[in-house]
């Protein structure tokens, strides 16, 4: 590609504005500019997209398909520019035309097609697949409404619909000619063929059309463009003139149409919380049926091989159990359409699927009511039933010692279909997302399955794309790094390790310090604009950003803030480094306790931020509508990264890695990937506190500890809980009583009180360390240096070699 210059790009923008929008630059808004630039970037992407697809075809490469109900991709213009190698030129061209690139990029609505960690991981993986030149694509749902938009009104979370497709979305291409039909309900008829084999026919099914919309996934400066294919549900257009004539029928049809479009209508906002809603089951089958049909169609078009050899060319990763119906769906097509017998179909299927588990929380486990599945997907249910029968029989005959355990292993048990069990039985690989998480799966949660299939289990510690989370989100830091160690780290992030050589170089540390401070100033500005609150950019920026969940313990964090506030009220002249606590978190709309915690954080903020007595030493900021774009603003400015889940509960975490890569120091428990961060940087570059996973699990086995003892003996704790109970933080004296009861009457199931004292002590250590600037900066650079290990490029290489057996092409 000839080198694109800013002048050249300016010309193209000017032309584009006239041709597409009929306006001159002087009349163009940021939005006009956003579209003009996006279409130009598309022009660059399209030929490479075509070329990539062609080369995969020619090379007959094995493909990996990542099936996920969520892809939290955020905005694409800036990352596409970056990956196309056009970002600097584009920024220059925009500035010269009188536009701020930041405002132009901000015109794009976040594609919030995910809840949190699982969806963002899928997005990072796509970026790495394309950047490493792997033939890998995503399949998901094109929800018309993404994750709700959060507003905070009088301290409470209010949810607004996220109609992200309101304006046209420049990155998608509708591929109507590749639409497929999905069938629900109906009756299954069984016939015997002449050769004695069985044939299944479906009657009176409800048909839905799945129409794909393709989004390009651009690799970093390598001319590779992979595909994220999102399915949209539409009515199948059968010309039924008679029905249309009758008005009543017409309206019935509108209803019908509406109920079909509902299937891709909205993303369920529950994170780690299973609800057995039929519409969600429909969504899952809609995703897997359209994707599997499409995968097989492509396989047959691209290869002369029989479908019995599918696993030589195709591997499918299922992102948690949500797409696990893909397993019986594959069996259905192989048997009912491709006419394979059961054993051959099963052999093919179990060589194609691999399953990733993302949580051990029992409330997240998917089990569908048997009748619901049977009624919605009769043929799929028959197949699951058969898989179950054969599986249970094989245990009965081959594993006598597990006979008693059959009810706990069976896929269908007590009237429910257990999706994790189906996923394990139907896959050749089962992986957890951090070392400790995989160990807990093997030793506890999936122990018996591990004894049955030890060879299936493996660990793949999560990762994050350093392109979005460092190069794009923190260009100043990226520049300093390149200045010091050269640009090789961009393609080989592990080379960040060379920074260690300079971690005592004062002049250099000063540069890192300056970058962090500039990022803090930028965030302080954002905070001021959006909340009206002035924060001190010299204060410690202490950040906890993630979904709101009891196990993540935002409550522990805010208890600490209340404690500091109480201390300062008693002794306003106390010597304390000014501290800004920053929160971002969405609660599932139906999660009452989580919403109470949001209210508490906002209430504490409204008291602390305006109290003159404490001389601005403490600020509490809750930033509303935490999403990918907001994360990109907050993370580069973080000093302390709060990763304080109850040990054993956070499968991995990925925000911990993002903040580490941006020079924040982790203050956290020995949980998830924090443990692996600790392994790398060592005791002196991380602040670890609290119960270990073993201790937590031990307490659970023995009925917990006594929370009341701590309430009765620790004055600081008593003070805080009484303040909640007596309404000191509320307009009404009942406010926050539920939090009080939850802790004392449910015996503090997440060990907030138990870990409180070590948490305070560790914060004191961190504050002391922060004052020693050189030591702190050294810690910060050490963290950046080791963070290359957590690039999703590394994770994807491990998936590719250990599980997928695919090659870079
Ligand atoms: C059906 C309801 C439901 C919805 C979402 C159940 C479970 C989920 C996800 C599995 C929750 C999730 O996002 N888990 C997070 O996955 C991240 C990526 O692996 C991990 O880093 C987080 O620790 C884990 O909580």
mmCIF file with all atom_site columns, C-alpha atoms in Angstrom, residues 23 55 84 152 165 235 274 301 332 358 395 400 422 452 475 492 546 549 565 580 583-584 666 673 698 752 798:
data_model
loop_
_atom_site.group_PDB
_atom_site.id
_atom_site.type_symbol
_atom_site.label_atom_id
_atom_site.label_alt_id
_atom_site.label_comp_id
_atom_site.label_asym_id
_atom_site.label_entity_id
_atom_site.label_seq_id
_atom_site.pdbx_PDB_ins_code
_atom_site.Cartn_x
_atom_site.Cartn_y
_atom_site.Cartn_z
_atom_site.occupancy
_atom_site.B_iso_or_equiv
_atom_site.pdbx_formal_charge
_atom_site.auth_seq_id
_atom_site.auth_comp_id
_atom_site.auth_asym_id
_atom_site.auth_atom_id
_atom_site.pdbx_PDB_model_num
ATOM 1  C CA . UNK A 1 23  ? -21.579 19.332  2.594  1.00 0.00 ? 23  UNK A CA 1
ATOM 2  C CA . UNK A 1 55  ? -6.321  -16.854 0.865  1.00 0.00 ? 55  UNK A CA 1
ATOM 3  C CA . UNK A 1 84  ? -4.600  -0.169  9.508  1.00 0.00 ? 84  UNK A CA 1
ATOM 4  C CA . UNK A 1 152 ? -27.441 7.734   38.366 1.00 0.00 ? 152 UNK A CA 1
ATOM 5  C CA . UNK A 1 165 ? -28.194 1.135   15.993 1.00 0.00 ? 165 UNK A CA 1
ATOM 6  C CA . UNK A 1 235 ? -39.608 -13.274 9.788  1.00 0.00 ? 235 UNK A CA 1
ATOM 7  C CA . UNK A 1 274 ? -28.764 -17.431 35.539 1.00 0.00 ? 274 UNK A CA 1
ATOM 8  C CA . UNK A 1 301 ? -18.142 -25.351 -0.293 1.00 0.00 ? 301 UNK A CA 1
ATOM 9  C CA . UNK A 1 332 ? -28.780 -33.134 14.478 1.00 0.00 ? 332 UNK A CA 1
ATOM 10 C CA . UNK A 1 358 ? -15.710 -18.641 33.086 1.00 0.00 ? 358 UNK A CA 1
ATOM 11 C CA . UNK A 1 395 ? -20.396 -44.700 33.712 1.00 0.00 ? 395 UNK A CA 1
ATOM 12 C CA . UNK A 1 400 ? -18.274 -48.700 39.117 1.00 0.00 ? 400 UNK A CA 1
ATOM 13 C CA . UNK A 1 422 ? -23.413 -31.383 28.245 1.00 0.00 ? 422 UNK A CA 1
ATOM 14 C CA . UNK A 1 452 ? -13.555 -39.398 34.017 1.00 0.00 ? 452 UNK A CA 1
ATOM 15 C CA . UNK A 1 475 ? -0.507  6.636   23.450 1.00 0.00 ? 475 UNK A CA 1
ATOM 16 C CA . UNK A 1 492 ? 6.210   -8.888  20.719 1.00 0.00 ? 492 UNK A CA 1
ATOM 17 C CA . UNK A 1 546 ? -16.101 -3.816  37.075 1.00 0.00 ? 546 UNK A CA 1
ATOM 18 C CA . UNK A 1 549 ? -21.377 -8.012  42.448 1.00 0.00 ? 549 UNK A CA 1
ATOM 19 C CA . UNK A 1 565 ? -13.833 9.687   56.558 1.00 0.00 ? 565 UNK A CA 1
ATOM 20 C CA . UNK A 1 580 ? -9.528  9.890   45.148 1.00 0.00 ? 580 UNK A CA 1
ATOM 21 C CA . UNK A 1 583 ? -15.819 3.578   40.968 1.00 0.00 ? 583 UNK A CA 1
ATOM 22 C CA . UNK A 1 584 ? -17.497 2.422   37.796 1.00 0.00 ? 584 UNK A CA 1
ATOM 23 C CA . UNK A 1 666 ? -2.622  -4.059  42.151 1.00 0.00 ? 666 UNK A CA 1
ATOM 24 C CA . UNK A 1 673 ? -5.106  -13.907 37.747 1.00 0.00 ? 673 UNK A CA 1
ATOM 25 C CA . UNK A 1 698 ? -12.448 -24.240 54.365 1.00 0.00 ? 698 UNK A CA 1
ATOM 26 C CA . UNK A 1 752 ? -16.134 -8.370  54.090 1.00 0.00 ? 752 UNK A CA 1
ATOM 27 C CA . UNK A 1 798 ? -1.679  -21.153 23.581 1.00 0.00 ? 798 UNK A CA 1
#
